[in-house]
XYZ file of C-alpha atoms in Angstrom:
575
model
C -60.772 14.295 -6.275
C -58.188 15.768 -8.186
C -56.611 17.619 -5.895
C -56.123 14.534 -3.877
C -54.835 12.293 -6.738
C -51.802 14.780 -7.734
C -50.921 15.027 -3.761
C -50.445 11.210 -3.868
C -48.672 11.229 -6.978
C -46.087 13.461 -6.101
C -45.627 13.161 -2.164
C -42.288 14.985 -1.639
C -43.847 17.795 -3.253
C -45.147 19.164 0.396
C -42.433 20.210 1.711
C -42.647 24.161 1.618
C -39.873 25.431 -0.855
C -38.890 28.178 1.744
C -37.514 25.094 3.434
C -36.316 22.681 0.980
C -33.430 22.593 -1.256
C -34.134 24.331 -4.769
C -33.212 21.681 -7.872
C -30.860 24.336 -9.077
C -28.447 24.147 -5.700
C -29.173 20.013 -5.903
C -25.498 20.102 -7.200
C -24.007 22.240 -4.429
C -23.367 19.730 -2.303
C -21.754 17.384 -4.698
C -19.385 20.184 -6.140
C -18.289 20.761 -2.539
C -17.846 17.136 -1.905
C -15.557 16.639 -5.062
C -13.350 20.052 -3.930
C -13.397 18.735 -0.332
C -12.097 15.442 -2.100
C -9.617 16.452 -4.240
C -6.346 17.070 -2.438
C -6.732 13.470 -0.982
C -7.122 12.330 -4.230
C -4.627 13.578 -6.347
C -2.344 11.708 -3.150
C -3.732 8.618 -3.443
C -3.611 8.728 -7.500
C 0.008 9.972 -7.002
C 0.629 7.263 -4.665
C -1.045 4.363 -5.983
C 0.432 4.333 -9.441
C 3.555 3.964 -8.285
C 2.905 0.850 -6.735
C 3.039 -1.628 -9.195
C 0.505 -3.832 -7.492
C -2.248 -0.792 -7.164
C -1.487 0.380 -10.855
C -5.277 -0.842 -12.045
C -6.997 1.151 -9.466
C -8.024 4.092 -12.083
C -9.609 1.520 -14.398
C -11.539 0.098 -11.855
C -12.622 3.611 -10.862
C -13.463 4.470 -14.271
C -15.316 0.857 -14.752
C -17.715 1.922 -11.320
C -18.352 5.354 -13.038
C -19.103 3.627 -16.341
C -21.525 0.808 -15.132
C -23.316 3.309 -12.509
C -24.141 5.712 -15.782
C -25.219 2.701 -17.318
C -27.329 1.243 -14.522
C -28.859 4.852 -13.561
C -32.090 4.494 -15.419
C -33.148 1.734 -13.779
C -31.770 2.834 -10.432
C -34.205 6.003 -10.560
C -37.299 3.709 -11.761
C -36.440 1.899 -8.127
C -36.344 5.075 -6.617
C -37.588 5.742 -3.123
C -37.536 8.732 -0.173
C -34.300 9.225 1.619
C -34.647 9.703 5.180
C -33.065 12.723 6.450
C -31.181 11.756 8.947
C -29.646 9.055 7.621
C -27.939 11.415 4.930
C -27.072 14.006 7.511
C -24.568 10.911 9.260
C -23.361 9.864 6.247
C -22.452 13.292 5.270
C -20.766 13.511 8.523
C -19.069 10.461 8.346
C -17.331 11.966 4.969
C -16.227 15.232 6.248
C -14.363 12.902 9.198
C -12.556 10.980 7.133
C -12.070 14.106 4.902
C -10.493 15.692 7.738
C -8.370 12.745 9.399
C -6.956 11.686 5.869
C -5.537 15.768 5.898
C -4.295 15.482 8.737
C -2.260 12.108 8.663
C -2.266 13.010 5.097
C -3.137 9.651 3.908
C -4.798 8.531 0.260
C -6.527 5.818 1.672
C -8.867 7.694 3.928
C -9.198 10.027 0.654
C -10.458 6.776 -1.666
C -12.599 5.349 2.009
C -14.366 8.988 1.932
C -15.100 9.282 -1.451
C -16.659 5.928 -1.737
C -18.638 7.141 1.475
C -19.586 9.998 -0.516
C -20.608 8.051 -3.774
C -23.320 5.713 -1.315
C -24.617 9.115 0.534
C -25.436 10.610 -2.876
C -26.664 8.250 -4.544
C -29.079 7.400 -1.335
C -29.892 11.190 -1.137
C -30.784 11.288 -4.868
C -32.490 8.061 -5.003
C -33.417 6.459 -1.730
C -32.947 2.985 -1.129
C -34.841 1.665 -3.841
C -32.383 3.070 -6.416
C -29.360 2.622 -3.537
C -29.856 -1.003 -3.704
C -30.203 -1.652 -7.361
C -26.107 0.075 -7.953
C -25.141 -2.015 -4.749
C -23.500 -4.291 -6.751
C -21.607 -1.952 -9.088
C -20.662 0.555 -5.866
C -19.539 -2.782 -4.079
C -16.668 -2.674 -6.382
C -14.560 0.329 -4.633
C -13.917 -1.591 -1.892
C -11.174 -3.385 -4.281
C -9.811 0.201 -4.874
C -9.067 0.692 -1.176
C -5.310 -0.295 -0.440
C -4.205 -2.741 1.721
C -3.432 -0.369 5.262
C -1.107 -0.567 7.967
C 1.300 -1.591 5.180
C -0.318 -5.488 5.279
C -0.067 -5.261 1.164
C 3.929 -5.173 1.954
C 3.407 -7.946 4.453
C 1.511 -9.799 1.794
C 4.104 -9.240 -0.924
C 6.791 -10.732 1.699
C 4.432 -13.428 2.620
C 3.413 -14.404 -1.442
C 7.293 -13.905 -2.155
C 8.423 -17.268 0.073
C 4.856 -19.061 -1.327
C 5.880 -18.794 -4.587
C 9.714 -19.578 -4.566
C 8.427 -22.453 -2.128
C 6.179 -23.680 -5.140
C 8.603 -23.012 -7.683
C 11.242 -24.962 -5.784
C 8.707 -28.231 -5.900
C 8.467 -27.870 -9.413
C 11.564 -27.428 -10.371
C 12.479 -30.563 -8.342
C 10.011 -32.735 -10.504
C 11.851 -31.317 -13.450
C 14.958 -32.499 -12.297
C 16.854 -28.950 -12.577
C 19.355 -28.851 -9.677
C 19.264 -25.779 -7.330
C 19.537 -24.669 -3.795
C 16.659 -22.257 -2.170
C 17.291 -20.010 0.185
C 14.142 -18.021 1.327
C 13.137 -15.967 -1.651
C 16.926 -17.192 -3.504
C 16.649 -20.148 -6.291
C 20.622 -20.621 -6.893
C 20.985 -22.483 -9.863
C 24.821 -23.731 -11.362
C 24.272 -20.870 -13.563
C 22.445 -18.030 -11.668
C 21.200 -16.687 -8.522
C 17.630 -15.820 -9.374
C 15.725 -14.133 -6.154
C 11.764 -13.499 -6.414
C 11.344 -9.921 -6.177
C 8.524 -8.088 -5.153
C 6.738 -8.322 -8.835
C 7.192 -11.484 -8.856
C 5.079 -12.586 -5.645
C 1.680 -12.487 -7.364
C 0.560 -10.116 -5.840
C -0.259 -7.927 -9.050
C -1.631 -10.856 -10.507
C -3.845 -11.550 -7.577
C -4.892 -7.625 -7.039
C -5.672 -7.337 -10.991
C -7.225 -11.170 -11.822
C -9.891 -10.527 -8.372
C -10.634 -6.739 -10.148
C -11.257 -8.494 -13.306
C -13.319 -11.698 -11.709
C -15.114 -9.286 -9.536
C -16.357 -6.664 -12.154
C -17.280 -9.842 -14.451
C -19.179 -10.812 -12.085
C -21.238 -8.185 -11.813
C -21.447 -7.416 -14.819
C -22.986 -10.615 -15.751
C -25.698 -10.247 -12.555
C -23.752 -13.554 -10.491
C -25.234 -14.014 -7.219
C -23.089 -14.079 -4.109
C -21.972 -17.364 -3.907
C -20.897 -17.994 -6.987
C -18.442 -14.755 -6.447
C -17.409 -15.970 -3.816
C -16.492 -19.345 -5.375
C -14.955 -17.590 -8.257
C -12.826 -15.278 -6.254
C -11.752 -18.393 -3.976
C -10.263 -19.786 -7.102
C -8.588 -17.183 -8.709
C -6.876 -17.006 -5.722
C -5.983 -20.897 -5.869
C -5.029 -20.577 -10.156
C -2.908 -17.146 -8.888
C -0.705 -19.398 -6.814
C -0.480 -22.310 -9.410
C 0.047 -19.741 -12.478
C 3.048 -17.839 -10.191
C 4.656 -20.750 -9.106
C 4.682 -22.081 -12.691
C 6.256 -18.277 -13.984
C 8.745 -18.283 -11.246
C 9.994 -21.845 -12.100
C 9.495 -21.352 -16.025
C 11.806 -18.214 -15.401
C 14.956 -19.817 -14.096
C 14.688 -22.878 -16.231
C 14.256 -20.724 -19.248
C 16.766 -17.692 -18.303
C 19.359 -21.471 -17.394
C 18.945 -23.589 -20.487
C 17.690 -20.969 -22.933
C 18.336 -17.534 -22.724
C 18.627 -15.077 -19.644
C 16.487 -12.745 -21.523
C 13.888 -14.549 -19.969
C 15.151 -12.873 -16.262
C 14.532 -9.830 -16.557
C 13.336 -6.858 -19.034
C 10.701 -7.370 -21.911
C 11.635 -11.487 -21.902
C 10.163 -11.225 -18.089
C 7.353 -9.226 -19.057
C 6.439 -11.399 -22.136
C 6.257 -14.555 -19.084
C 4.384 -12.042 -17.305
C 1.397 -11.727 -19.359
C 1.072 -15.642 -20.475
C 0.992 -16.487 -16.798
C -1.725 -13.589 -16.295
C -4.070 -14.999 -19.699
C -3.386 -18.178 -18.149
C -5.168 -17.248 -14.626
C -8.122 -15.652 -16.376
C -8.417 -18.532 -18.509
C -8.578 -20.991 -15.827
C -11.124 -18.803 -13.614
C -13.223 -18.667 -16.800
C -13.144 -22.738 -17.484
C -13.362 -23.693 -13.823
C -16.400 -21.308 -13.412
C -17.595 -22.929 -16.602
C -17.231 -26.708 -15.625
C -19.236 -26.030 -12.133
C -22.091 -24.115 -14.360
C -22.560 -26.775 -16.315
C -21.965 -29.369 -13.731
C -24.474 -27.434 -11.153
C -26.356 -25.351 -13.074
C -29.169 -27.077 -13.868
C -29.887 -28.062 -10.026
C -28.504 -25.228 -8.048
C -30.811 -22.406 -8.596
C -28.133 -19.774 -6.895
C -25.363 -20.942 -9.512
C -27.252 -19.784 -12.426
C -28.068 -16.340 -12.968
C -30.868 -16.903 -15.457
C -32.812 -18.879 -13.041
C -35.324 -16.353 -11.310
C -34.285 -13.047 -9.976
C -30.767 -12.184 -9.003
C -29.556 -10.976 -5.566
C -28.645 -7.623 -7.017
C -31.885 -7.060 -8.789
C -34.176 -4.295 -7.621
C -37.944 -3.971 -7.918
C -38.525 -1.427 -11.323
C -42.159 -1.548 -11.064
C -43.451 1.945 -11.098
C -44.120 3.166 -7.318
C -46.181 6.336 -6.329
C -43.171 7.244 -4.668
C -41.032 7.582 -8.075
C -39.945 11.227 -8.531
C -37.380 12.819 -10.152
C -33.991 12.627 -8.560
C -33.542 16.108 -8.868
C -35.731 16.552 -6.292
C -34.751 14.233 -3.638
C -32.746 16.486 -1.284
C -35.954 18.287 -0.496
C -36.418 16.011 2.298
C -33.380 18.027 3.558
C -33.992 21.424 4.996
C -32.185 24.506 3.617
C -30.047 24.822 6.996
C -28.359 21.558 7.014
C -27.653 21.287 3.134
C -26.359 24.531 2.970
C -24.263 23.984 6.510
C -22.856 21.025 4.654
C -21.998 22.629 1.551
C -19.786 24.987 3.648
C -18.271 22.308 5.838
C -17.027 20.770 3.003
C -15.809 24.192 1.142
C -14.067 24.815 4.816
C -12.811 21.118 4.351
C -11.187 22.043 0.809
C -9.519 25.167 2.158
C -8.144 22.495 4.797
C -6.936 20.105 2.121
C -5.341 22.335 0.122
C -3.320 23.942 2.629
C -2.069 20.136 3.831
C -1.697 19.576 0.511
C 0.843 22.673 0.098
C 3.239 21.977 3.060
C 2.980 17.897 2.227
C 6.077 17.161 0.216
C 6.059 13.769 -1.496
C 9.260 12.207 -0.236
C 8.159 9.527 -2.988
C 8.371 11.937 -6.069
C 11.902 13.307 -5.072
C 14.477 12.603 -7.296
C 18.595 11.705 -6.746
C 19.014 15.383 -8.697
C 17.016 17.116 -6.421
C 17.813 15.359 -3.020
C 20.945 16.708 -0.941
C 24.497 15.598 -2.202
C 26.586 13.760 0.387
C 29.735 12.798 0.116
C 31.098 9.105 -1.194
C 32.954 6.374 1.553
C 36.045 4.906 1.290
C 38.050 2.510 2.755
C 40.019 4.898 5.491
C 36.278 6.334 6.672
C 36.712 3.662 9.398
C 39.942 2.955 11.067
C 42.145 0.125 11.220
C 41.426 -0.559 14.681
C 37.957 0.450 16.044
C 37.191 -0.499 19.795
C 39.491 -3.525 20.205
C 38.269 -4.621 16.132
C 40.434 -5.094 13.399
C 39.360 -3.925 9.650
C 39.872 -6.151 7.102
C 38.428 -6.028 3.626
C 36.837 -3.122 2.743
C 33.930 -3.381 -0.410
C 31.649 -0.700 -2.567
C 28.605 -1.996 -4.424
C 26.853 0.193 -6.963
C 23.789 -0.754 -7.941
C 23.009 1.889 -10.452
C 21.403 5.560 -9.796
C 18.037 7.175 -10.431
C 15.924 5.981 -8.040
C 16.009 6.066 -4.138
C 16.599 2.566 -3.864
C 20.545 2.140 -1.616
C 22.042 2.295 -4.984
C 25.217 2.049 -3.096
C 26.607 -0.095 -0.483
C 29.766 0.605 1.313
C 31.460 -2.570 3.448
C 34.021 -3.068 5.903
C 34.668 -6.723 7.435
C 36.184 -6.705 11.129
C 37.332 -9.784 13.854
C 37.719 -9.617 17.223
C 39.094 -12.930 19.225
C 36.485 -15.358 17.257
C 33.497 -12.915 16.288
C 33.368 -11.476 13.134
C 31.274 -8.618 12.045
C 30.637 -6.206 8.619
C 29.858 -2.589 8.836
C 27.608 -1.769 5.901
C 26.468 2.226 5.039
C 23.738 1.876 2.712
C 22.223 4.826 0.677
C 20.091 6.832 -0.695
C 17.132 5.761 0.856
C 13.868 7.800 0.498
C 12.853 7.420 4.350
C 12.931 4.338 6.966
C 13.694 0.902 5.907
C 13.256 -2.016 7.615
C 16.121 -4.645 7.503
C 14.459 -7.188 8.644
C 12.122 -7.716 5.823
C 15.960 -8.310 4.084
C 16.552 -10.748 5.834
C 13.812 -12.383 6.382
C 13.814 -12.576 2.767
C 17.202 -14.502 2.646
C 16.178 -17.142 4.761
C 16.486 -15.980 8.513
C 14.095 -16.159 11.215
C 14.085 -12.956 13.475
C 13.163 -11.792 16.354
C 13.474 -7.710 16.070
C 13.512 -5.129 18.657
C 12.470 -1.836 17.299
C 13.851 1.867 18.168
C 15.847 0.562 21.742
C 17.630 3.418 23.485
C 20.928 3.530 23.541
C 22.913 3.467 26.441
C 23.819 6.659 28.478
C 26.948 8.413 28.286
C 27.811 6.524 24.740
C 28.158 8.636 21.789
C 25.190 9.478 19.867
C 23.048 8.734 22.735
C 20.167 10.039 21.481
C 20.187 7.956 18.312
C 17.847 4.936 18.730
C 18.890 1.724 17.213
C 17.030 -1.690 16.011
C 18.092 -4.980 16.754
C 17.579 -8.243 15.481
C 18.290 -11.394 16.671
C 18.502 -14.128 13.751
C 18.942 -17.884 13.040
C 19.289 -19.473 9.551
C 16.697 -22.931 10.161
C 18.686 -26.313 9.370
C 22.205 -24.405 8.951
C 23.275 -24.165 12.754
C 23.680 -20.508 11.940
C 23.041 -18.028 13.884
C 23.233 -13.864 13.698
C 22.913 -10.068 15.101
C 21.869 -7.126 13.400
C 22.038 -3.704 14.896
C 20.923 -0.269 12.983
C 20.130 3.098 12.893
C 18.704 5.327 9.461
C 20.163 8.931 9.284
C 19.069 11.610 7.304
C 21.745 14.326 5.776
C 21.293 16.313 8.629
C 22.231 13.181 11.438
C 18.648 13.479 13.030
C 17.263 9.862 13.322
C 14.975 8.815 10.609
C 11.994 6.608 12.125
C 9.143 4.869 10.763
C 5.176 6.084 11.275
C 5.007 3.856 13.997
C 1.017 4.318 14.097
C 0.633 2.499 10.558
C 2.061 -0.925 11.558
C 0.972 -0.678 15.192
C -2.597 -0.077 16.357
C -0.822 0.298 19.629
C 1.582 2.982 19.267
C -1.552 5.961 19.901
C 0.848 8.305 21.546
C 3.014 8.656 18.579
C -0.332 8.754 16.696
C -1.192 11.596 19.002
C 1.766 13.575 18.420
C 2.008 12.894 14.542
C -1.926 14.917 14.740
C -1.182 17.745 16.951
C 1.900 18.943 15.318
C 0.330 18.048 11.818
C -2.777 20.041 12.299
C -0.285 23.307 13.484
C 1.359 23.392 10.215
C -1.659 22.861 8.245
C -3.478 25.629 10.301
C -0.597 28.075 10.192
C 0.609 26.855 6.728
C 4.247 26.654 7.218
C 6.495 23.540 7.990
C 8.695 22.741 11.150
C 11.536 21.957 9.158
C 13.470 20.598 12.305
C 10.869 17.874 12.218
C 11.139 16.776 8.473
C 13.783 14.624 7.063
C 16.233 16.092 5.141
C 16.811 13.690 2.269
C 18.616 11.402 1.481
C 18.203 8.524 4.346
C 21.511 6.238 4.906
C 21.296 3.003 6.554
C 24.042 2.156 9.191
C 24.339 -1.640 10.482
C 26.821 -4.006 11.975
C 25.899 -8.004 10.795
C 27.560 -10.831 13.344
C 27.111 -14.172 11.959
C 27.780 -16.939 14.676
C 27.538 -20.461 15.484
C 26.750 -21.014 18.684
C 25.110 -18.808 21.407
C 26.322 -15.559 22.386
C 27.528 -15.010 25.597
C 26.841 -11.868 27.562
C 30.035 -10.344 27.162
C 30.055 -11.115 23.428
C 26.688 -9.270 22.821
C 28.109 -6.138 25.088
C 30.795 -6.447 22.821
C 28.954 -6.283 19.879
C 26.786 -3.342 21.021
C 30.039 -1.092 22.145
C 31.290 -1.724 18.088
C 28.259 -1.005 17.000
C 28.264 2.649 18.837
C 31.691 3.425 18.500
C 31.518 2.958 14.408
C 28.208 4.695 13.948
C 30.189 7.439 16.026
C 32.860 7.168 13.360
C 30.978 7.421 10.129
C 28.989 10.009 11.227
C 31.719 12.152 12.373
C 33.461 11.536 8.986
C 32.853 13.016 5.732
C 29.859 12.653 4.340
C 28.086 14.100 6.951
C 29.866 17.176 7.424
C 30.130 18.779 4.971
C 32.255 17.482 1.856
C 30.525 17.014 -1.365
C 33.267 15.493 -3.758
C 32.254 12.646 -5.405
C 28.436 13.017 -4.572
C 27.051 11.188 -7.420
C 28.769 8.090 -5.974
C 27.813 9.059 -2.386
C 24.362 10.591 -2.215
C-alpha cells in the first residue's frame, strides 16, 4: 500500500535516470539557449535604442522578467507534465529562427526566438498548468517585437500627415492663420514641419506598453484590454494633434523655445501624462458605468481569464525535474545545436559591421562640390544658380546639400547631390511628406550604351493635389567607391525572394568562412544624386526622353568629378 501511494505521488519519478535528464544538467539547455541568443541580441538592443520610438523596449523586458519571478510560485503550484514532443518542436522552432536571424542578421528574429524560447522553457519546466498561469505576463513580448518590413517607418509617415491634418483643424478653430502642406504648417512667422517624433508614434508604442502591462498587472480580462488599448489609441491621436498645434501657436505668439530642444520636450511629456490620464479616467467612467452589470468588465467579479487552477494536483513536482520526460539523447543533442548555433552567431556577429554605429570621423572623406562641378551647358541645359545647404555634421543624416538650377526651352530642372547618407534612402517618403502624390518606379535599368549603364535609377512620377502641379524625380545612391547603393529589397517586398535568395547564400559564405566580400559591402558614405522637374501640364514624350538623357549625362558628370576620384580637400564640408 505504500509502495503504491509514493508511485502516485510522484509519477515522473519512473522514468529510469539512465535515460532522463539529471536536475544538475536541467540548466544546460537554458545556458545554451541564452549563448545561442546573444549575438542577436546585443543587435537588436543596439538597434532598437536608437530608434526613438523602440527606446522602452528594455523596460518592458525587464517588467516580463520581474512579474514572471513574481508570478513563479504560483505558476509551479499549477504545474503539470510537459509532453515531449511538444518541447522537442518548440526547441526546433528556436534554433530556426536562431539561425535565419544570423544569417539575414536581423534583431527581430533574435527578440521572436527568444520569446519562443521563454514559452518552451517555461512549458518544459512547468507544463501547461504553470504555462498558462504566466500567459498573461509572457503575452507582453509580443509589444517588444518591432514593427518588420519597415511598416513602423510606414506608420511614422502615415501618423505624420494624421497629426498635422488634426493640428491644422485645430488651429483653424483658433483662428491662427497658416497654410499646410503635407507634413508643413507655414505660419506668418515660421515653417514648422512634423518630424518623425512628432507623429505619435512614441507616444502610441510607450502609452499601449504602459496600458498593456497595467492591465495585467491588475488581472483585466480580455475585453476590457482590448477596450483600453482601442482608446489609447483614440486619446494618442487627440493628445498629438493638440501638441502639434500647441507647438506652433506657442513657438508663434510666445516663444520659439517651444519648437524645438528642452521647450519641445517639456510639451512632450504634458501631452504623454495627458494620454495616460485620459486612458485611466475613460477606463474609470465605463467601470463604474458597467461594472456592476457586466461581469467581464470587473475583475473582482469571479475568476479572471488569466487565472490558473492552484489547487494541489498529484501531478505537482518540482520543476527541477520536469525535463525528465525528455530523454538524455535529445536534451543533450539540443544543448549542442544551440552551442553550434552560438559559434554561428558569433562569427556573423564578427564580419556584421553596424553601418548604424559609424561615425562622420570614421567614414571615408570625400571631397566638397562647387559650383564649376557641373558645366555651364550640360546636354542642351543651361546652369543657372548654383546653392550649398549645410545642415550641421555628426550624424549621417545629408548634412549637406549641393544645388544647381538648369532650363531648357520651357522645362526647368535642379540637380541636387545630397550626403552623407548611412545607406539607401528613399526620396519618395520626402516627398510624399511635402505634399505630393507619387507613383515610384524602383531600381529601372538604364538605357544601353549611356554612361554609367550599369547604375540603376528610381523614378517618380508626382502631382501636388489642388495646385495643378505636376513633377519628375529621377535618382541613383552612390557609395565612395561609385558601386550602386540599393535597398534590402526582401524587407519591404514579400515578393522580391530571389534577392532574398542571394542576400542568404552569399551571407552564409562569409559567416562560414569568416571573412567579408568587401566588393559587396558599401563603402561609406552614401550620396544621393537626383534631377527634380516641376511642370504644369503633361509631359510629352520627347520632354520625358529629354529629361532622362540630363539626368544620365549629369550623374556622368559628378561622378567623374572630384569627389569621387580621389581629392580630399575640404572633406569636412564634403563627406
Amino acid at each position: 500500500m505504500a509502495s503504491a501511494s509514493t508511485s502516485q505521488a510522484n509519477p515522473v519519478q519512473s522514468v529510469s535516470s539512465d535515460q532522463s535528464v539529471s536536475s544538475w544538467t536541467n540548466w544546460l539547455l537554458p545556458i545554451s539557449l541564452l549563448l545561442a541568443l546573444s549575438p542577436l541580441l546585443q543587435q537588436y538592443f543596439s538597434w532598437t535604442w536608437l530608434e526613438g520610438h523602440y527606446q522602452y523596449f528594455p523596460v518592458l523586458i525587464a517588467s516580463v522578467i520581474v512579474l514572471v519571478w513574481h508570478h513563479w510560485g504560483k505558476a509551479r503550484l499549477a504545474a503539470t507534465p510537459s509532453h515531449r514532443y511538444v518541447v522537442v518542436l518548440g526547441l526546433s522552432a528556436v534554433a530556426f529562427f536562431v539561425f535565419l536571424g544570423n544569417l539575414l542578421w536581423t534583431g527581430i528574429f533574435g527578440i521572436v526566438g527568444a520569446s519562443l524560447a521563454a514559452v518552451v522553457l517555461i512549458y518544459g519546466w512547468l507544463g501547461w498548468g504553470g504555462l498558462k498561469t504566466l500567459l498573461p505576463v509572457l503575452s507582453l513580448l509580443v509589444l517588444a517585437i518591432p514593427l518588420p518590413m519597415h511598416l513602423d517607418n510606414k506608420l511614422i509617415f502615415n501618423m505624420q500627415f494624421v497629426a498635422s491634418g488634426l493640428a491644422d483643424l485645430l488651429l483653424d478653430g483658433a483662428g491662427i492663420w497658416h497654410v499646410r502642406e503635407g507634413v508643413l504648417l507655414i505660419t506668418e512667422h515660421g515653417r514648422y514641419m512634423t518630424e518623425e517624433a512628432c507623429s505619435g508614434v512614441r507616444s502610441l508604442f510607450s502609452s499601449l506598453a504602459v496600458v498593456s502591462v497595467f492591465s495585467v498587472i491588475s488581472s483585466h480580462r480580455l475585453p476590457r484590454i482590448a477596450l483600453n488599448l482601442f482608446q489609447t489609441v483614440f486619446w494618442v491621436f487627440v493628445g498629438n494633434a493638440i501638441r502639434v498645434a500647441a507647438c506652433v501657436a506657442l513657438a508663434d505668439y510666445v516663444s520659439v523655445w517651444f519648437a524645438s530642444g528642452s521647450g519641445h520636450e517639456l510639451l512632450s511629456l504634458i501631452v504623454f501624462g495627458f494620454i495616460l490620464g485620459m486612458v485611466a479616467n475613460t477606463d474609470a467612467v465605463f467601470a463604474n458605468l458597467i461594472g456592476d452589470r457586466v461581469t467581464w468588465y470587473d475583475e473582482n467579479f469571479g475568476p479572471t481569464a488569466f487565472s490558473a487552477d492552484t489547487s494541489p494536483s498529484p501531478e505537482t513536482h518540482r520543476s527541477a525535474a520536469m525535463f525528465s520526460r525528455m530523454s538524455r539523447l535529445f536534451y543533450l543533442g539540443f544543448v549542442g545545436l544551440f552551442m553550434l548555433l552560438f559559434l554561428f552567431g558569433m562569427s556573423a556577429w564578427r564580419i556584421s559591421q553596424p553601418i548604424w554605429n559609424i561615425s562622420l570621423e570614421n567614414a571615408s572623406s570625400l571631397a566638397g562640390l562647387s559650383q564649376g562641378d557641373l558645366p555651364q551647358s550640360l546636354d542642351g541645359w543651361n546652369r543657372g544658380q548654383y546653392e550649398h545647404v549645410q545642415r550641421g555634421t555628426g550624424a549621417m543624416m545629408a548634412s549637406n546639400s549641393y544645388t544647381w538650377q538648369y532650363s531648357k526651352d520651357e522645362l526647368s530642372a535642379v540637380v541636387s547631390v545630397d550626403c552623407p547618407w548611412s545607406g539607401w534612402h528613399d526620396l519618395n517618403e520626402c516627398y510624399q511628406a511635402i505634399g505630393w502624390e507619387t507613383t515610384p518606379e524602383y531600381f529601372v535599368a538604364s538605357r544601353e550604351s549611356v554612361p554609367r549603364e550599369e547604375l540603376s535609377f528610381t523614378r517618380l512620377q508626382m502631382t501636388k493635389p489642388n495646385s495643378g502641379r505636376a513633377g519628375r524625380v529621377l535618382f541613383t545612391v552612390v557609395d565612395a567607391n561609385q558601386t550602386e547603393v540599393q535597398s534590402d529589397l526582401w524587407k519591404n517586398n514579400l515578393q522580391a525572394m530571389s534577392h532574398l535568395g542571394n542576400t542568404m547564400t552569399t551571407r552564409l559564405g562569409e559567416i562560414l568562412k569568416g571573412t567579408i566580400d568587401t566588393n559587396a559591402k558599401v563603402a561609406l558614405p552614401a550620396t544621393t544624386i537626383q534631377v527634380l522637374v516641376e511642370h504644369g501640364e503633361s509631359l510629352t514624350p520627347e520632354q520625358d526622353e529629354a529629361i532622362e538623357r540630363f539626368f544620365y549625362a549629369a550623374r556622368d558628370q559628378l561622378l567623374r568629378g572630384r569627389r569621387w576620384n580621389g581629392r580630399q580637400q575640404d572633406a569636412h564640408d564634403g563627406r
